[in-house]
Amino acid sequence: MKRPNTIVYGVDDKPPLAITVLTGLQHAAVLSIFLLFPVLVCREAGLSAEKIVDVLSFSMLVIGMGAIVQTLSRGPLGSGFLCPPSFGATYMPASFLAIKTGGLPLMFGMTVFAGLVEMALSRSLRRLRPYFPPEITGFVVVMIGVTLGTLGLRSAVVPDAAGNINLLQLSVAGIALTTMIALNVWTKGALRLFCALIGIAVGYAAAAAMGLLPATDIARLGTAPFFHLPNISHLGWSFDTALVVPFAVAALATILRAIGDITVCQKTNDADWVRPDTRSLSGGAMANGLSTLTAGMLGTMGTNTMTSNVGLAAATGITSRIVAYAIGGIFLLFAFMPKTATIFAIMPRPVVGAALLFASSLVFINGLFIITSRMLDARRTFVIGLSFMLGLSVDLFPGLFAGLPAGVQVFTSSSLVLGTLSALLLNLIFRLGVRRTQALVVDPASHDSQETEDFLSTQGAAWGARRDIIERANYTLRQSIETIIEACDPRGPLEIAASFDEFNLDIRVSYMGPSLELPDKSPTTDEIIDSEAGHRRLAGFLLRKLADRVEALHKSGRTTILLHFDH
Amino acid sequence: MKELEITLERSESNVVLHAAGPVDSNTAPQLQESLLRAAESPAGAVTLDLAKVGYMSSAGLRVLLMAAKVLQKRGERLHIASVPPQIYDVLNLAGFTSFIDITQ
């Protein structure tokens, strides 16, 4: 692993104590914003403010422990990176459904189940890859954004029983949201970094000024003790098979998000990063599963890795896992300080709405980026397009599925569940007959490297291959043809065959002539300059590094170079 | 077959070479001639602008290495500007980022 220039303190470094604590506080501030999700589910369950403080104390314990466990880098648990968890929209629809059906005990019980599902899935990531391609990961993120946005609108607009909108509440939401967006768009540094937190604070002030922050809530903050042991009277667990599908889908969405976040951690920390490290992905997903399981056991909602904190670590250049210990320590301390939890427990509803709307925009666009990282062919267009519309139908036409049998209604319980299931099913159907092969013959005497590039680019677009993989394969193929022609003096044409099956791109270059040298180590600079052999070794070294797997076979005078790229 | 075009921009303290087109075994000698001439001249820094270069093979990397060595002898470093991500990755893999100044 080679540290990029942008990283000040890498994952294995030990920053000075002051920097560790300050960076830990910065991360803790960002993670705290997401405590509004447990607040939302507790309010949906009709829990009193005192009990919400207890739930938040346990929620902080879960974040603290999760941040530390995620840093483990040996064995099956932990990604080895600074990638702390918090609460997000992924478990919102399923948690709301559980509260409606069986109250908080059912939500806690099903969260334990979801944690177990996450842990089980984390062990089979490689085998499951064909069923969860990136466009489906992106689609799930988009649907989470839609869910967040819908919830945010409902919280911000707050119509009364007659459907009239409360303009005062709408104003508070507007002020909070405008602050967040303005700071995010027009400022830099700390103001931009903490735009959500500052927006929430401004929202509190506006709510207090407009009389929307009840005096009892303010008094509660004053009377909350500095230290206490959280009460466990809200704890209880139950299980309902009807909720297996919504929670399993949420667990799946969480795994997909963890894969995305940990991949970014790997790239951020390694300038030589070429492909995801499966052990780290699997361990990270397993660690988050353990956090979700612990969350259910301690009486709060499921967790997911936080993209915002992964971004924060990259932006500050401090990715040391020591910072995760600081985050853990801060939250373990906050968990026993009810004043901190009370601040979040009394958050006015329009402020919650503003924060959700702000987060939904970022999540939605993040999802779109992941989807468009693929070249979208006709199959993917329909997988994403149809599933999106089907998912939205749950919110647009709430009565549409009311007549279905109860057993089927679990599949239509939220836009996230229906959309994800539809995408998974359509993806399975469209996988039929996906492996395709194309051939090209190159004459060494009149070789035009542009022709090779056009061949692979055209095929890549037709196959719907990822742009970054096609670009890497293109470079590797052009470099191998150039080296073969320059160094191996091939007799007759070079025969090239490229085949693609969604998860593998294999290129076979076959010619009559001696084999290529594919060394593991780069030649020295003097060797490269002083001799043609050194230059050829550099070319061979690049081929070995650029392809995910490379092999040279030589038989009866014919050499075959096999270049494999994971897709 | 795409050609490589190189234009020169010279000031008192700096020479900037703007390359456009692929740098492969066919075109690398052309880059070598221009870049080494700039590196060997007594004028100060040498910058190679790769904004319009979509492909650079190991032959191109070798030329960069030669120029960097020449510049190193008179206490200068080679600067490469507007490096496309694909070429940056290759420079990084080859370990060239430690002795060449690169801006993406």
XYZ file of C-alpha atoms in Angstrom:
671
model
C 0.000 0.000 0.000
C 1.513 3.343 -1.059
C 0.363 6.511 0.701
C -1.014 9.168 -1.698
C 0.374 12.727 -1.467
C -2.990 14.019 -0.224
C -2.833 11.929 2.980
C -1.203 13.637 5.987
C -1.695 10.831 8.528
C -2.335 7.462 6.880
C -4.305 4.533 8.234
C -1.308 3.081 10.155
C 0.037 6.432 11.416
C -0.298 7.811 14.921
C -1.149 11.539 14.800
C -0.297 13.804 17.798
C -2.874 13.618 20.618
C -4.349 17.113 20.011
C -4.898 16.378 16.295
C -6.405 12.971 17.129
C -8.894 14.466 19.599
C -9.862 17.426 17.371
C -10.324 15.202 14.323
C -12.311 12.727 16.438
C -14.599 15.561 17.607
C -15.084 16.694 14.020
C -16.137 13.184 12.989
C -18.346 12.856 16.081
C -20.115 16.128 15.172
C -20.887 14.822 11.663
C -22.007 11.404 12.970
C -24.272 13.068 15.562
C -26.417 14.621 12.822
C -27.674 11.150 11.987
C -28.960 10.578 15.522
C -32.095 12.242 14.188
C -33.050 8.885 12.613
C -33.492 7.065 15.947
C -35.306 10.226 17.152
C -37.715 9.902 14.215
C -38.508 6.218 14.819
C -38.926 6.811 18.571
C -41.386 9.621 17.873
C -43.253 7.361 15.434
C -43.472 4.829 18.276
C -44.847 7.544 20.592
C -41.934 7.311 23.022
C -41.593 10.057 25.671
C -38.671 12.500 25.486
C -37.066 10.856 28.555
C -37.144 7.446 26.902
C -35.834 8.912 23.644
C -32.792 10.139 25.607
C -32.185 6.528 26.746
C -32.469 5.234 23.163
C -30.026 7.920 22.023
C -27.559 6.973 24.778
C -27.564 3.384 23.520
C -27.353 4.637 19.929
C -24.166 6.531 20.840
C -22.736 3.374 22.421
C -23.417 1.532 19.153
C -21.652 4.231 17.075
C -18.664 4.251 19.434
C -18.222 0.483 19.460
C -18.890 0.233 15.707
C -16.181 2.802 14.895
C -13.598 0.804 16.864
C -14.613 -2.652 15.550
C -14.447 -1.361 11.952
C -10.704 -0.644 12.376
C -9.810 -4.317 12.993
C -7.730 -5.560 10.096
C -7.092 -9.226 10.919
C -9.518 -12.103 10.990
C -13.050 -11.968 9.618
C -14.101 -8.778 11.404
C -13.346 -5.183 10.394
C -12.229 -3.403 7.240
C -9.093 -1.981 8.870
C -10.130 1.595 8.022
C -11.509 4.734 9.626
C -15.086 4.144 8.444
C -17.426 4.744 11.408
C -21.100 3.752 11.377
C -24.157 5.804 12.194
C -27.865 5.704 11.466
C -29.342 6.280 8.021
C -32.388 6.017 5.825
C -31.635 2.410 4.816
C -33.444 0.922 7.798
C -36.114 3.664 7.993
C -38.909 2.122 5.887
C -38.570 -1.334 7.485
C -38.290 0.182 10.993
C -41.428 2.310 10.476
C -43.260 -0.779 9.249
C -42.165 -2.761 12.324
C -43.308 0.036 14.657
C -46.702 0.147 12.925
C -47.088 -3.638 13.173
C -45.612 -4.503 16.555
C -44.061 -1.409 18.142
C -40.465 -0.954 19.253
C -39.904 -4.573 20.435
C -40.619 -5.812 16.905
C -38.254 -3.196 15.443
C -35.478 -4.251 17.863
C -36.032 -7.963 17.184
C -36.069 -7.502 13.425
C -32.934 -5.307 13.651
C -31.133 -8.213 15.369
C -32.309 -10.437 12.483
C -31.062 -7.872 9.917
C -27.662 -7.784 11.650
C -27.412 -11.566 11.286
C -28.387 -11.299 7.591
C -25.667 -8.665 7.043
C -23.086 -10.890 8.743
C -24.128 -13.942 6.705
C -24.083 -12.019 3.397
C -20.669 -10.525 4.201
C -19.103 -14.010 3.963
C -20.332 -14.570 0.401
C -19.685 -11.199 -1.260
C -17.581 -12.669 -4.057
C -20.127 -15.334 -4.987
C -22.980 -12.828 -4.832
C -21.294 -10.260 -7.079
C -23.167 -11.276 -10.271
C -26.489 -10.568 -8.562
C -25.567 -7.117 -7.219
C -23.805 -5.233 -10.008
C -22.900 -1.549 -9.424
C -25.975 -0.178 -11.208
C -28.163 -2.016 -8.684
C -26.029 -0.674 -5.808
C -26.498 2.813 -7.271
C -30.209 2.218 -7.745
C -30.607 1.190 -4.093
C -28.786 4.374 -3.033
C -31.104 6.444 -5.280
C -34.162 4.794 -3.695
C -32.751 5.538 -0.217
C -32.429 9.179 -1.340
C -36.044 9.174 -2.512
C -37.184 7.665 0.825
C -35.217 10.284 2.763
C -36.601 13.119 0.623
C -40.196 11.939 1.037
C -39.746 11.702 4.815
C -38.087 15.113 4.848
C -40.952 16.732 2.935
C -43.498 15.181 5.277
C -41.584 16.450 8.324
C -40.922 19.928 6.913
C -44.363 20.681 5.562
C -46.356 19.195 8.504
C -50.000 19.601 7.379
C -52.674 19.503 10.106
C -55.597 17.059 10.183
C -57.512 19.177 7.631
C -54.509 19.204 5.318
C -53.601 22.866 5.946
C -49.901 23.693 5.951
C -48.465 25.434 9.027
C -46.577 28.404 7.585
C -44.524 28.981 10.756
C -43.191 25.419 10.654
C -42.564 25.714 6.939
C -40.565 28.935 7.612
C -38.364 27.200 10.217
C -37.667 24.344 7.789
C -36.934 26.880 5.035
C -34.484 28.862 7.218
C -32.630 25.699 8.350
C -32.460 24.244 4.824
C -31.381 27.566 3.254
C -28.569 27.864 5.835
C -27.305 24.347 5.108
C -27.408 24.811 1.331
C -25.902 28.331 1.393
C -22.985 27.200 3.578
C -22.473 24.119 1.420
C -22.496 26.035 -1.874
C -20.821 29.348 -1.045
C -18.349 28.675 1.768
C -15.198 26.626 2.309
C -13.390 24.890 5.170
C -15.063 24.388 8.543
C -18.257 26.265 7.594
C -18.812 23.968 4.625
C -17.831 20.882 6.600
C -20.317 21.562 9.362
C -23.043 23.121 7.199
C -25.640 20.528 8.314
C -24.814 20.952 11.994
C -24.855 24.781 11.736
C -28.140 24.622 9.770
C -29.657 22.474 12.515
C -28.474 24.984 15.177
C -29.949 27.901 13.183
C -33.164 25.863 12.829
C -33.317 25.423 16.631
C -32.856 29.212 17.076
C -35.568 29.996 14.492
C -37.938 27.475 16.099
C -37.319 29.014 19.531
C -37.876 32.547 18.173
C -41.172 31.519 16.518
C -42.385 29.681 19.595
C -42.040 26.221 18.071
C -39.581 24.948 20.687
C -41.768 24.323 23.737
C -40.563 25.747 27.058
C -40.863 22.245 28.537
C -38.289 20.972 26.047
C -35.872 23.800 26.866
C -36.399 23.147 30.579
C -35.726 19.430 29.990
C -32.317 20.308 28.581
C -31.544 22.378 31.675
C -32.622 19.719 34.138
C -30.989 16.753 32.389
C -28.170 15.390 34.593
C -24.547 15.587 33.461
C -23.978 11.857 33.964
C -26.345 8.896 34.239
C -26.662 5.240 33.336
C -29.212 4.833 30.522
C -32.452 3.109 31.490
C -33.271 -0.194 29.774
C -37.026 -0.199 30.415
C -37.778 0.320 26.693
C -36.007 -2.928 25.758
C -37.911 -5.969 24.460
C -37.705 -8.094 21.318
C -40.143 -9.871 19.068
C -40.079 -11.415 15.597
C -42.569 -11.447 12.710
C -41.968 -13.490 9.541
C -43.987 -10.926 7.561
C -41.151 -8.437 8.092
C -38.338 -10.756 6.981
C -38.358 -9.388 3.404
C -38.257 -5.640 4.241
C -35.464 -6.133 6.796
C -33.505 -8.505 4.520
C -33.706 -5.915 1.712
C -32.522 -3.195 4.128
C -29.625 -5.461 5.207
C -28.737 -5.999 1.560
C -28.856 -2.254 0.859
C -26.595 -1.695 3.886
C -24.070 -4.235 2.601
C -24.029 -2.577 -0.820
C -23.422 0.797 0.806
C -20.639 -0.630 2.996
C -18.946 -2.048 -0.111
C -19.032 1.408 -1.734
C -17.701 3.212 1.357
C -14.907 0.739 2.088
C -13.834 0.760 -1.561
C -13.461 4.548 -1.271
C -11.396 4.039 1.942
C -9.087 1.648 0.095
C -8.644 4.077 -2.817
C -8.075 7.035 -0.468
C -5.297 5.225 1.398
C -3.476 3.568 -1.480
C -2.003 5.451 -4.418
C -1.380 2.086 -6.109
C -4.993 0.929 -5.710
C -6.132 -1.084 -8.715
C -8.980 -3.292 -7.464
C -11.002 -3.798 -4.249
C -9.469 -5.936 -1.482
C -12.153 -8.562 -0.837
C -11.019 -9.394 2.728
C -11.334 -5.767 3.766
C -14.769 -5.440 2.078
C -16.012 -8.641 3.637
C -14.637 -7.751 7.102
C -16.131 -4.247 6.862
C -19.559 -5.592 5.935
C -19.280 -8.130 8.780
C -18.348 -5.354 11.263
C -21.347 -3.290 10.210
C -23.538 -6.381 10.591
C -22.253 -6.720 14.155
C -23.075 -3.026 14.782
C -26.619 -3.563 13.498
C -26.997 -6.698 15.647
C -25.718 -4.790 18.700
C -28.084 -1.925 17.860
C -31.038 -4.324 17.935
C -29.837 -5.882 21.189
C -29.391 -2.460 22.837
C -32.710 -1.112 21.573
C -32.090 1.176 18.629
C -32.250 0.958 14.825
C -29.847 -0.587 12.275
C -26.630 1.185 11.314
C -24.724 1.750 8.113
C -21.235 2.997 7.254
C -21.211 6.759 6.775
C -20.211 8.037 3.346
C -19.958 11.569 4.787
C -17.232 10.522 7.251
C -15.301 8.624 4.599
C -15.393 11.880 2.598
C -14.362 13.893 5.672
C -11.328 11.652 6.246
C -10.276 12.085 2.606
C -10.848 15.861 2.721
C -8.766 16.370 5.891
C -6.077 13.892 4.816
C -6.290 12.179 8.223
C -7.315 8.546 7.804
C -5.520 7.106 10.831
C -7.427 4.355 12.619
C -6.337 5.982 15.904
C -8.975 8.643 15.094
C -11.613 5.881 15.150
C -10.541 5.077 18.735
C -11.026 8.770 19.581
C -14.507 8.698 17.983
C -15.261 5.555 19.981
C -14.095 7.194 23.218
C -16.100 10.384 22.583
C -19.343 8.479 21.935
C -18.821 6.104 24.845
C -18.488 9.234 27.021
C -21.496 11.037 25.429
C -23.612 7.914 25.969
C -23.511 8.596 29.710
C -24.115 12.363 29.355
C -27.892 12.841 28.907
C -27.565 16.564 28.127
C -25.966 15.676 24.775
C -28.710 13.184 23.904
C -31.437 15.623 25.016
C -30.272 18.212 22.461
C -31.160 15.728 19.711
C -34.247 14.331 21.460
C -36.012 17.716 21.432
C -35.194 18.576 17.808
C -38.182 20.436 16.293
C -39.895 18.508 13.504
C -39.337 21.116 10.746
C -35.593 21.080 11.577
C -35.605 17.279 11.201
C -37.346 17.754 7.834
C -34.739 20.268 6.642
C -31.858 17.943 7.619
C -33.516 15.010 5.832
C -34.120 17.034 2.650
C -30.499 18.213 2.683
C -29.175 14.671 3.138
C -31.554 13.258 0.508
C -30.098 15.496 -2.227
C -26.554 14.264 -1.538
C -27.586 10.594 -1.277
C -29.719 10.781 -4.457
C -26.896 12.249 -6.555
C -24.392 9.788 -5.066
C -26.635 6.958 -6.297
C -26.903 8.473 -9.776
C -23.093 8.674 -9.967
C -22.793 4.964 -9.150
C -25.430 4.039 -11.758
C -23.779 6.094 -14.497
C -20.335 4.613 -13.766
C -21.619 1.779 -16.001
C -22.226 2.073 -19.687
C -25.991 1.687 -19.678
C -27.145 -0.736 -22.368
C -30.767 -1.664 -23.121
C -30.866 -4.348 -20.387
C -29.656 -2.032 -17.645
C -31.894 0.799 -18.860
C -34.960 -1.359 -18.270
C -33.674 -2.870 -15.005
C -33.195 0.632 -13.545
C -36.033 2.509 -15.319
C -38.802 -0.024 -14.654
C -37.701 -0.695 -11.075
C -37.577 3.040 -10.332
C -41.126 3.582 -11.581
C -42.384 0.463 -9.806
C -40.707 1.589 -6.569
C -42.204 5.079 -6.826
C -45.684 3.613 -7.385
C -45.775 2.640 -3.677
C -45.608 6.332 -2.705
C -47.561 7.716 -5.694
C -50.508 5.288 -5.486
C -50.632 4.101 -1.853
C -53.878 2.155 -2.406
C -52.620 0.287 -5.467
C -51.382 -2.768 -3.588
C -53.985 -2.745 -0.800
C -56.002 -5.549 -2.426
C -53.088 -7.973 -2.641
C -52.899 -10.952 -0.225
C -51.079 -10.150 3.038
C -48.206 -12.499 2.095
C -47.546 -10.550 -1.096
C -47.931 -7.136 0.513
C -44.594 -7.550 2.331
C -42.966 -7.117 -1.075
C -44.771 -3.820 -1.619
C -44.226 -2.450 1.884
C -42.031 0.451 0.741
C -40.617 1.973 -2.426
C -37.142 0.740 -1.373
C -38.280 -2.886 -0.948
C -40.365 -3.083 -4.138
C -37.808 -1.193 -6.236
C -34.870 -3.307 -5.009
C -36.689 -6.615 -5.474
C -37.780 -5.586 -8.963
C -34.195 -4.604 -9.892
C -32.797 -7.904 -8.552
C -35.387 -9.967 -10.429
C -35.024 -8.095 -13.729
C -31.227 -8.335 -13.431
C -31.516 -12.116 -13.048
C -33.766 -12.384 -16.121
C -31.520 -10.178 -18.233
C -28.413 -12.195 -17.302
C -29.540 -14.873 -19.731
C -27.100 -15.101 -22.639
C -24.778 -12.314 -21.539
C -21.355 -13.761 -22.485
C -20.271 -12.348 -25.821
C -17.046 -12.539 -27.830
C -15.605 -10.349 -30.575
C -12.457 -10.852 -32.608
C -9.946 -8.569 -34.326
C -6.967 -9.366 -36.521
C -3.987 -6.992 -36.415
C -1.384 -6.906 -39.161
C 1.980 -5.969 -37.572
C 3.110 -4.291 -40.795
C 0.237 -1.796 -40.863
C -0.721 -1.668 -37.189
C -2.745 1.372 -36.106
C -3.149 1.518 -32.315
C -6.223 3.751 -32.741
C -7.966 0.828 -34.471
C -7.390 -1.348 -31.372
C -8.767 1.341 -29.108
C -11.848 1.838 -31.295
C -12.452 -1.942 -31.300
C -12.515 -2.267 -27.511
C -14.338 1.031 -26.901
C -17.098 0.108 -29.360
C -17.443 -3.372 -27.876
C -17.337 -1.992 -24.333
C -20.238 0.346 -25.080
C -22.229 -2.436 -26.758
C -21.629 -4.757 -23.792
C -22.373 -2.068 -21.221
C -18.964 -2.506 -19.584
C -17.636 -0.084 -16.979
C -15.790 2.840 -18.527
C -12.831 2.637 -16.125
C -12.326 -1.083 -16.849
C -12.530 -0.560 -20.618
C -10.026 2.311 -20.393
C -7.624 0.137 -18.387
C -8.120 -2.814 -20.762
C -7.620 -0.512 -23.741
C -4.301 0.737 -22.407
C -3.168 -2.791 -21.561
C -4.114 -4.155 -24.992
C -2.430 -1.292 -26.871
C 0.696 -1.673 -24.741
C 0.815 -5.454 -25.273
C 0.373 -5.195 -29.061
C 3.045 -2.495 -29.237
C 5.484 -4.578 -27.170
C 4.795 -7.773 -29.145
C 5.386 -5.987 -32.458
C 8.519 -4.192 -31.183
C 10.102 -6.996 -29.172
C 8.794 -10.366 -30.395
C 8.914 -9.890 -34.156
C 5.680 -11.866 -34.763
C 5.377 -13.965 -37.895
C 1.966 -13.286 -39.381
C -1.019 -11.456 -37.875
C -1.935 -11.037 -34.209
C -5.297 -12.620 -33.406
C -7.244 -10.835 -30.697
C -10.416 -12.115 -29.032
C -12.254 -10.160 -26.317
C -15.039 -11.809 -24.359
C -17.289 -10.310 -21.730
C -19.816 -11.808 -19.357
C -20.721 -8.938 -17.040
C -18.205 -9.854 -14.331
C -15.203 -10.815 -16.409
C -13.487 -9.180 -19.336
C -11.002 -11.569 -20.928
C -8.690 -10.635 -23.782
C -6.628 -13.212 -25.624
C -3.765 -12.065 -27.881
C -2.283 -14.873 -29.960
C 0.685 -14.742 -32.386
C 3.508 -16.831 -33.843
C 6.692 -15.800 -32.053
C 8.560 -15.806 -28.726
C 6.825 -15.080 -25.448
C 6.742 -11.790 -23.553
C 8.552 -11.296 -20.263
C 6.093 -10.303 -17.514
C 8.216 -9.460 -14.443
C 6.813 -8.882 -10.934
C 9.279 -6.086 -10.197
C 9.869 -2.895 -12.123
C 13.348 -2.566 -13.696
C 15.599 0.221 -12.364
C 15.616 3.608 -14.082
C 19.132 2.931 -15.389
C 18.050 -0.416 -16.877
C 15.107 1.271 -18.637
C 17.279 4.012 -20.153
C 20.373 1.964 -20.931
C 18.934 -1.131 -22.613
C 16.064 -2.243 -24.801
C 15.706 -5.270 -22.504
C 15.100 -2.915 -19.554
C 12.502 -1.022 -21.553
C 10.752 -4.298 -22.488
C 10.734 -5.361 -18.844
C 9.041 -2.053 -17.958
C 6.375 -2.804 -20.588
C 5.889 -6.344 -19.217
C 5.750 -5.037 -15.641
C 3.042 -2.536 -16.612
C 0.985 -5.311 -18.256
C 1.238 -7.436 -15.110
C 0.127 -4.519 -12.919
C -2.645 -3.162 -15.144
C -4.487 -6.439 -15.731
C -6.103 -8.181 -12.768
C -4.519 -11.412 -14.027
C -2.058 -11.977 -16.854
C -0.618 -15.173 -18.245
C 1.701 -15.987 -21.153
C 1.440 -19.476 -22.730
C 3.856 -20.729 -25.357
C 3.281 -23.887 -27.399
C 4.557 -25.031 -30.807
C 5.932 -21.601 -31.636
C 2.645 -19.847 -30.856
C 2.353 -17.496 -27.885
C -0.958 -16.626 -26.250
C -1.201 -13.740 -23.812
C -4.289 -13.908 -21.563
C -5.367 -10.654 -19.956
C -8.130 -10.854 -17.380
C -10.034 -7.918 -15.842
C -12.535 -8.291 -13.003
C -15.667 -6.341 -13.866
C -2.755 6.545 -37.870
C -2.814 9.473 -35.430
C 0.246 11.744 -35.380
C 1.888 13.452 -32.434
C 2.134 17.233 -32.584
C 4.452 19.153 -30.305
C 4.425 22.917 -29.939
C 6.927 24.894 -27.916
C 6.312 27.906 -25.713
C 9.480 29.530 -24.430
C 9.937 32.222 -21.798
C 13.093 33.455 -20.029
C 12.818 30.984 -17.174
C 10.650 28.206 -18.544
C 10.034 26.022 -21.580
C 6.588 24.504 -22.027
C 6.007 21.706 -24.535
C 2.400 21.092 -25.526
C 1.919 17.574 -26.873
C -1.174 16.473 -28.797
C -1.786 12.879 -29.942
C -0.674 9.430 -28.785
C 2.863 8.782 -27.517
C 3.737 5.222 -28.570
C 6.750 3.493 -30.085
C 6.098 5.298 -33.413
C 5.870 8.802 -31.996
C 8.133 8.548 -28.922
C 11.312 9.470 -30.908
C 9.623 12.755 -31.883
C 8.868 13.543 -28.217
C 12.368 12.444 -27.247
C 13.971 14.888 -29.668
C 11.910 17.915 -28.529
C 11.984 17.104 -24.828
C 15.696 16.310 -24.618
C 16.546 19.443 -26.604
C 14.539 21.500 -24.090
C 16.090 19.646 -21.143
C 19.626 20.131 -22.432
C 19.191 23.877 -23.075
C 20.414 26.096 -20.227
C 16.971 27.740 -19.721
C 15.351 26.939 -16.342
C 12.369 24.664 -15.842
C 10.862 22.326 -18.428
C 7.141 21.548 -18.409
C 5.411 18.983 -20.588
C 1.688 19.600 -21.071
C -0.181 16.306 -21.648
C -3.712 17.736 -21.784
C -4.175 16.466 -25.352
C -2.382 13.134 -24.989
C -4.788 10.219 -24.649
C -2.228 7.416 -24.604
C 1.388 7.068 -23.520
C 3.063 3.668 -23.739
C 6.246 2.477 -22.036
C 8.176 4.051 -24.936
C 6.836 7.449 -23.851
C 7.648 6.730 -20.200
C 11.225 5.967 -21.174
C 11.508 9.393 -22.846
C 10.200 11.080 -19.677
C 12.793 9.196 -17.683
C 15.606 10.320 -19.998
C 14.517 13.972 -19.761
C 14.167 13.751 -15.975
C 17.736 12.407 -15.727
C 19.145 15.205 -17.896
C 17.317 17.840 -15.846
C 18.420 16.224 -12.590
C 22.060 16.768 -13.598
C 21.519 20.542 -13.557
C 19.428 20.449 -10.386
C 16.018 20.728 -12.044
C 12.978 18.431 -12.015
C 10.741 17.640 -14.957
C 7.225 19.049 -14.592
C 4.297 17.338 -16.295
C 1.028 19.257 -16.383
C -2.600 18.334 -17.126
C -1.887 14.603 -16.888
C -5.007 12.555 -17.817
C -6.001 10.064 -15.054
C -5.181 6.997 -17.174
C -1.620 8.214 -17.812
C -1.235 9.289 -14.178
C -2.098 5.735 -13.085
C 0.604 4.323 -15.357
C 3.208 6.851 -14.144
C 2.258 5.942 -10.602
C 2.542 2.187 -11.232
C 5.941 2.661 -12.825
C 7.079 4.636 -9.754
C 7.792 7.823 -11.755
C 5.822 10.115 -9.434
C 8.733 10.214 -6.973
C 11.127 12.054 -9.300
C 8.781 13.901 -11.691
C 6.501 16.760 -10.570
C 3.006 15.952 -11.757
C -0.151 18.055 -11.767
C -3.351 16.408 -12.923
